[in-house]
Amino acid sequence: MKTMMKRACVTAVACLLGATGAYAQCDGSADIPANPLIEESWSNIMTGGFDALLEELSSAGVTNGSIENSLRSLERQRPDGFAQCTVLLRNQISDRLVREWVLFGEDGGIGFFATMTVVTIDGADRVIGFNLDSNIDPTLYNH
């Protein structure tokens, strides 16, 4: 319930401020509209909100020890997050299914790649896939 309230507040702020003012934005794919849940997740990584992301992934049932360890490692290395996020591919698979591949970095350097897949069921978005790696191959081929 706490996560749902938090998401509702973030969505309300997004509506009031406009999409560009609500989250730390990733550069990229303007041809397909961004999914608010994915944008919120990337914003959490960019601003150091690793606990909020882990809570979302855990409540969706897609986290595991490897993902948690990787996010905690990122949190230790970059507690304030990342300055750069670039959408490499946003794929609208259907009207209810979207997948996004992004690259996070700092000062022009490559940090890591992440992928998130979200499905909309009964009007609510739900994370059904998440992966991150320092190599792009696992993020491309594991989803």
mmCIF file of C-alpha atoms in Angstrom, residues 22-141:
data_model
loop_
_atom_site.group_PDB
_atom_site.id
_atom_site.type_symbol
_atom_site.label_atom_id
_atom_site.label_comp_id
_atom_site.label_asym_id
_atom_site.label_seq_id
_atom_site.Cartn_x
_atom_site.Cartn_y
_atom_site.Cartn_z
ATOM 1 C CA ALA A 22 8.894 15.076 -12.493
ATOM 2 C CA TYR A 23 11.806 12.696 -12.962
ATOM 3 C CA ALA A 24 15.446 12.820 -13.801
ATOM 4 C CA GLN A 25 15.093 12.114 -17.514
ATOM 5 C CA CYS A 26 17.024 9.773 -19.752
ATOM 6 C CA ASP A 27 18.049 11.034 -23.181
ATOM 7 C CA GLY A 28 16.604 9.171 -26.083
ATOM 8 C CA SER A 29 13.672 7.545 -27.731
ATOM 9 C CA ALA A 30 10.997 10.181 -28.302
ATOM 10 C CA ASP A 31 9.256 8.130 -30.995
ATOM 11 C CA ILE A 32 7.490 5.939 -28.380
ATOM 12 C CA PRO A 33 5.965 7.528 -25.250
ATOM 13 C CA ALA A 34 7.826 6.784 -22.023
ATOM 14 C CA ASN A 35 6.230 4.491 -19.462
ATOM 15 C CA PRO A 36 5.859 6.313 -16.091
ATOM 16 C CA LEU A 37 6.919 3.271 -14.019
ATOM 17 C CA ILE A 38 10.059 2.767 -16.089
ATOM 18 C CA GLU A 39 10.842 6.501 -15.946
ATOM 19 C CA GLU A 40 10.430 6.460 -12.159
ATOM 20 C CA SER A 41 12.773 3.466 -11.888
ATOM 21 C CA TRP A 42 15.470 5.089 -14.009
ATOM 22 C CA SER A 43 15.052 8.289 -12.016
ATOM 23 C CA ASN A 44 15.640 6.306 -8.816
ATOM 24 C CA ILE A 45 18.958 5.060 -10.194
ATOM 25 C CA MET A 46 19.959 8.531 -11.413
ATOM 26 C CA THR A 47 19.197 10.184 -8.055
ATOM 27 C CA GLY A 48 20.477 7.426 -5.754
ATOM 28 C CA GLY A 49 17.012 6.110 -4.812
ATOM 29 C CA PHE A 50 18.142 2.484 -4.815
ATOM 30 C CA ASP A 51 15.905 1.499 -1.869
ATOM 31 C CA ALA A 52 12.787 2.695 -3.703
ATOM 32 C CA LEU A 53 13.772 0.734 -6.809
ATOM 33 C CA LEU A 54 14.473 -2.410 -4.777
ATOM 34 C CA GLU A 55 11.113 -2.037 -3.058
ATOM 35 C CA GLU A 56 9.338 -1.804 -6.420
ATOM 36 C CA LEU A 57 11.218 -4.785 -7.854
ATOM 37 C CA SER A 58 10.632 -6.819 -4.709
ATOM 38 C CA SER A 59 6.898 -6.073 -4.623
ATOM 39 C CA ALA A 60 6.708 -7.109 -8.300
ATOM 40 C CA GLY A 61 8.507 -10.374 -7.503
ATOM 41 C CA VAL A 62 11.317 -9.835 -10.016
ATOM 42 C CA THR A 63 14.240 -9.276 -7.675
ATOM 43 C CA ASN A 64 16.773 -11.897 -6.687
ATOM 44 C CA GLY A 65 20.073 -11.982 -4.819
ATOM 45 C CA SER A 66 22.072 -11.054 -7.885
ATOM 46 C CA ILE A 67 19.949 -7.999 -8.702
ATOM 47 C CA GLU A 68 19.921 -6.867 -5.078
ATOM 48 C CA ASN A 69 23.694 -7.317 -4.749
ATOM 49 C CA SER A 70 24.284 -5.422 -7.995
ATOM 50 C CA LEU A 71 22.062 -2.512 -6.941
ATOM 51 C CA ARG A 72 23.682 -2.386 -3.472
ATOM 52 C CA SER A 73 27.104 -2.351 -5.135
ATOM 53 C CA LEU A 74 26.004 0.547 -7.333
ATOM 54 C CA GLU A 75 24.648 2.302 -4.268
ATOM 55 C CA ARG A 76 28.029 1.984 -2.503
ATOM 56 C CA GLN A 77 29.932 3.189 -5.578
ATOM 57 C CA ARG A 78 27.514 5.945 -6.611
ATOM 58 C CA PRO A 79 25.340 6.874 -3.596
ATOM 59 C CA ASP A 80 24.149 10.019 -5.388
ATOM 60 C CA GLY A 81 23.315 8.147 -8.590
ATOM 61 C CA PHE A 82 24.425 8.870 -12.134
ATOM 62 C CA ALA A 83 24.505 12.043 -14.180
ATOM 63 C CA GLN A 84 23.803 10.414 -17.529
ATOM 64 C CA CYS A 85 21.127 8.020 -18.707
ATOM 65 C CA THR A 86 20.538 7.236 -22.366
ATOM 66 C CA VAL A 87 17.677 5.207 -23.790
ATOM 67 C CA LEU A 88 19.227 2.792 -26.276
ATOM 68 C CA LEU A 89 15.936 1.199 -27.278
ATOM 69 C CA ARG A 90 12.317 1.616 -26.240
ATOM 70 C CA ASN A 91 10.181 -1.176 -27.640
ATOM 71 C CA GLN A 92 6.396 -0.933 -27.477
ATOM 72 C CA ILE A 93 5.716 -4.642 -27.923
ATOM 73 C CA SER A 94 1.945 -4.220 -27.642
ATOM 74 C CA ASP A 95 -0.468 -1.662 -26.213
ATOM 75 C CA ARG A 96 0.095 -3.302 -22.799
ATOM 76 C CA LEU A 97 3.758 -4.343 -22.956
ATOM 77 C CA VAL A 98 6.851 -2.126 -23.151
ATOM 78 C CA ARG A 99 10.553 -2.882 -22.759
ATOM 79 C CA GLU A 100 13.372 -0.385 -22.446
ATOM 80 C CA TRP A 101 17.157 -0.720 -22.617
ATOM 81 C CA VAL A 102 19.250 2.098 -21.127
ATOM 82 C CA LEU A 103 22.856 3.009 -20.497
ATOM 83 C CA PHE A 104 23.866 4.795 -17.278
ATOM 84 C CA GLY A 105 27.193 6.552 -17.018
ATOM 85 C CA GLU A 106 29.176 9.478 -15.699
ATOM 86 C CA ASP A 107 31.294 12.058 -17.528
ATOM 87 C CA GLY A 108 30.968 10.279 -20.856
ATOM 88 C CA GLY A 109 32.014 6.907 -19.423
ATOM 89 C CA ILE A 110 29.951 3.747 -19.612
ATOM 90 C CA GLY A 111 28.734 2.594 -16.208
ATOM 91 C CA PHE A 112 26.214 -0.174 -16.820
ATOM 92 C CA PHE A 113 23.283 -1.288 -18.922
ATOM 93 C CA ALA A 114 19.774 -1.931 -17.605
ATOM 94 C CA THR A 115 16.586 -3.381 -19.037
ATOM 95 C CA MET A 116 13.057 -3.180 -17.681
ATOM 96 C CA THR A 117 9.875 -4.759 -19.014
ATOM 97 C CA VAL A 118 6.475 -3.508 -17.851
ATOM 98 C CA VAL A 119 3.008 -4.884 -18.522
ATOM 99 C CA THR A 120 -0.265 -3.011 -17.962
ATOM 100 C CA ILE A 121 -3.004 -5.162 -16.418
ATOM 101 C CA ASP A 122 -6.381 -3.701 -15.461
ATOM 102 C CA GLY A 123 -4.962 -0.208 -15.921
ATOM 103 C CA ALA A 124 -2.015 -0.745 -13.555
ATOM 104 C CA ASP A 125 1.630 -1.047 -14.602
ATOM 105 C CA ARG A 126 3.659 -3.947 -13.226
ATOM 106 C CA VAL A 127 7.353 -4.748 -13.659
ATOM 107 C CA ILE A 128 7.740 -8.245 -15.099
ATOM 108 C CA GLY A 129 11.432 -8.136 -16.001
ATOM 109 C CA PHE A 130 14.550 -6.316 -14.838
ATOM 110 C CA ASN A 131 18.219 -6.860 -15.556
ATOM 111 C CA LEU A 132 21.429 -4.900 -15.172
ATOM 112 C CA ASP A 133 24.993 -5.628 -16.134
ATOM 113 C CA SER A 134 28.258 -3.922 -17.030
ATOM 114 C CA ASN A 135 28.118 -5.742 -20.375
ATOM 115 C CA ILE A 136 25.293 -5.132 -22.842
ATOM 116 C CA ASP A 137 24.991 -8.770 -23.958
ATOM 117 C CA PRO A 138 23.214 -10.067 -20.822
ATOM 118 C CA THR A 139 20.744 -7.192 -20.851
ATOM 119 C CA LEU A 140 19.956 -7.768 -24.518
ATOM 120 C CA TYR A 141 19.745 -11.536 -24.466
#
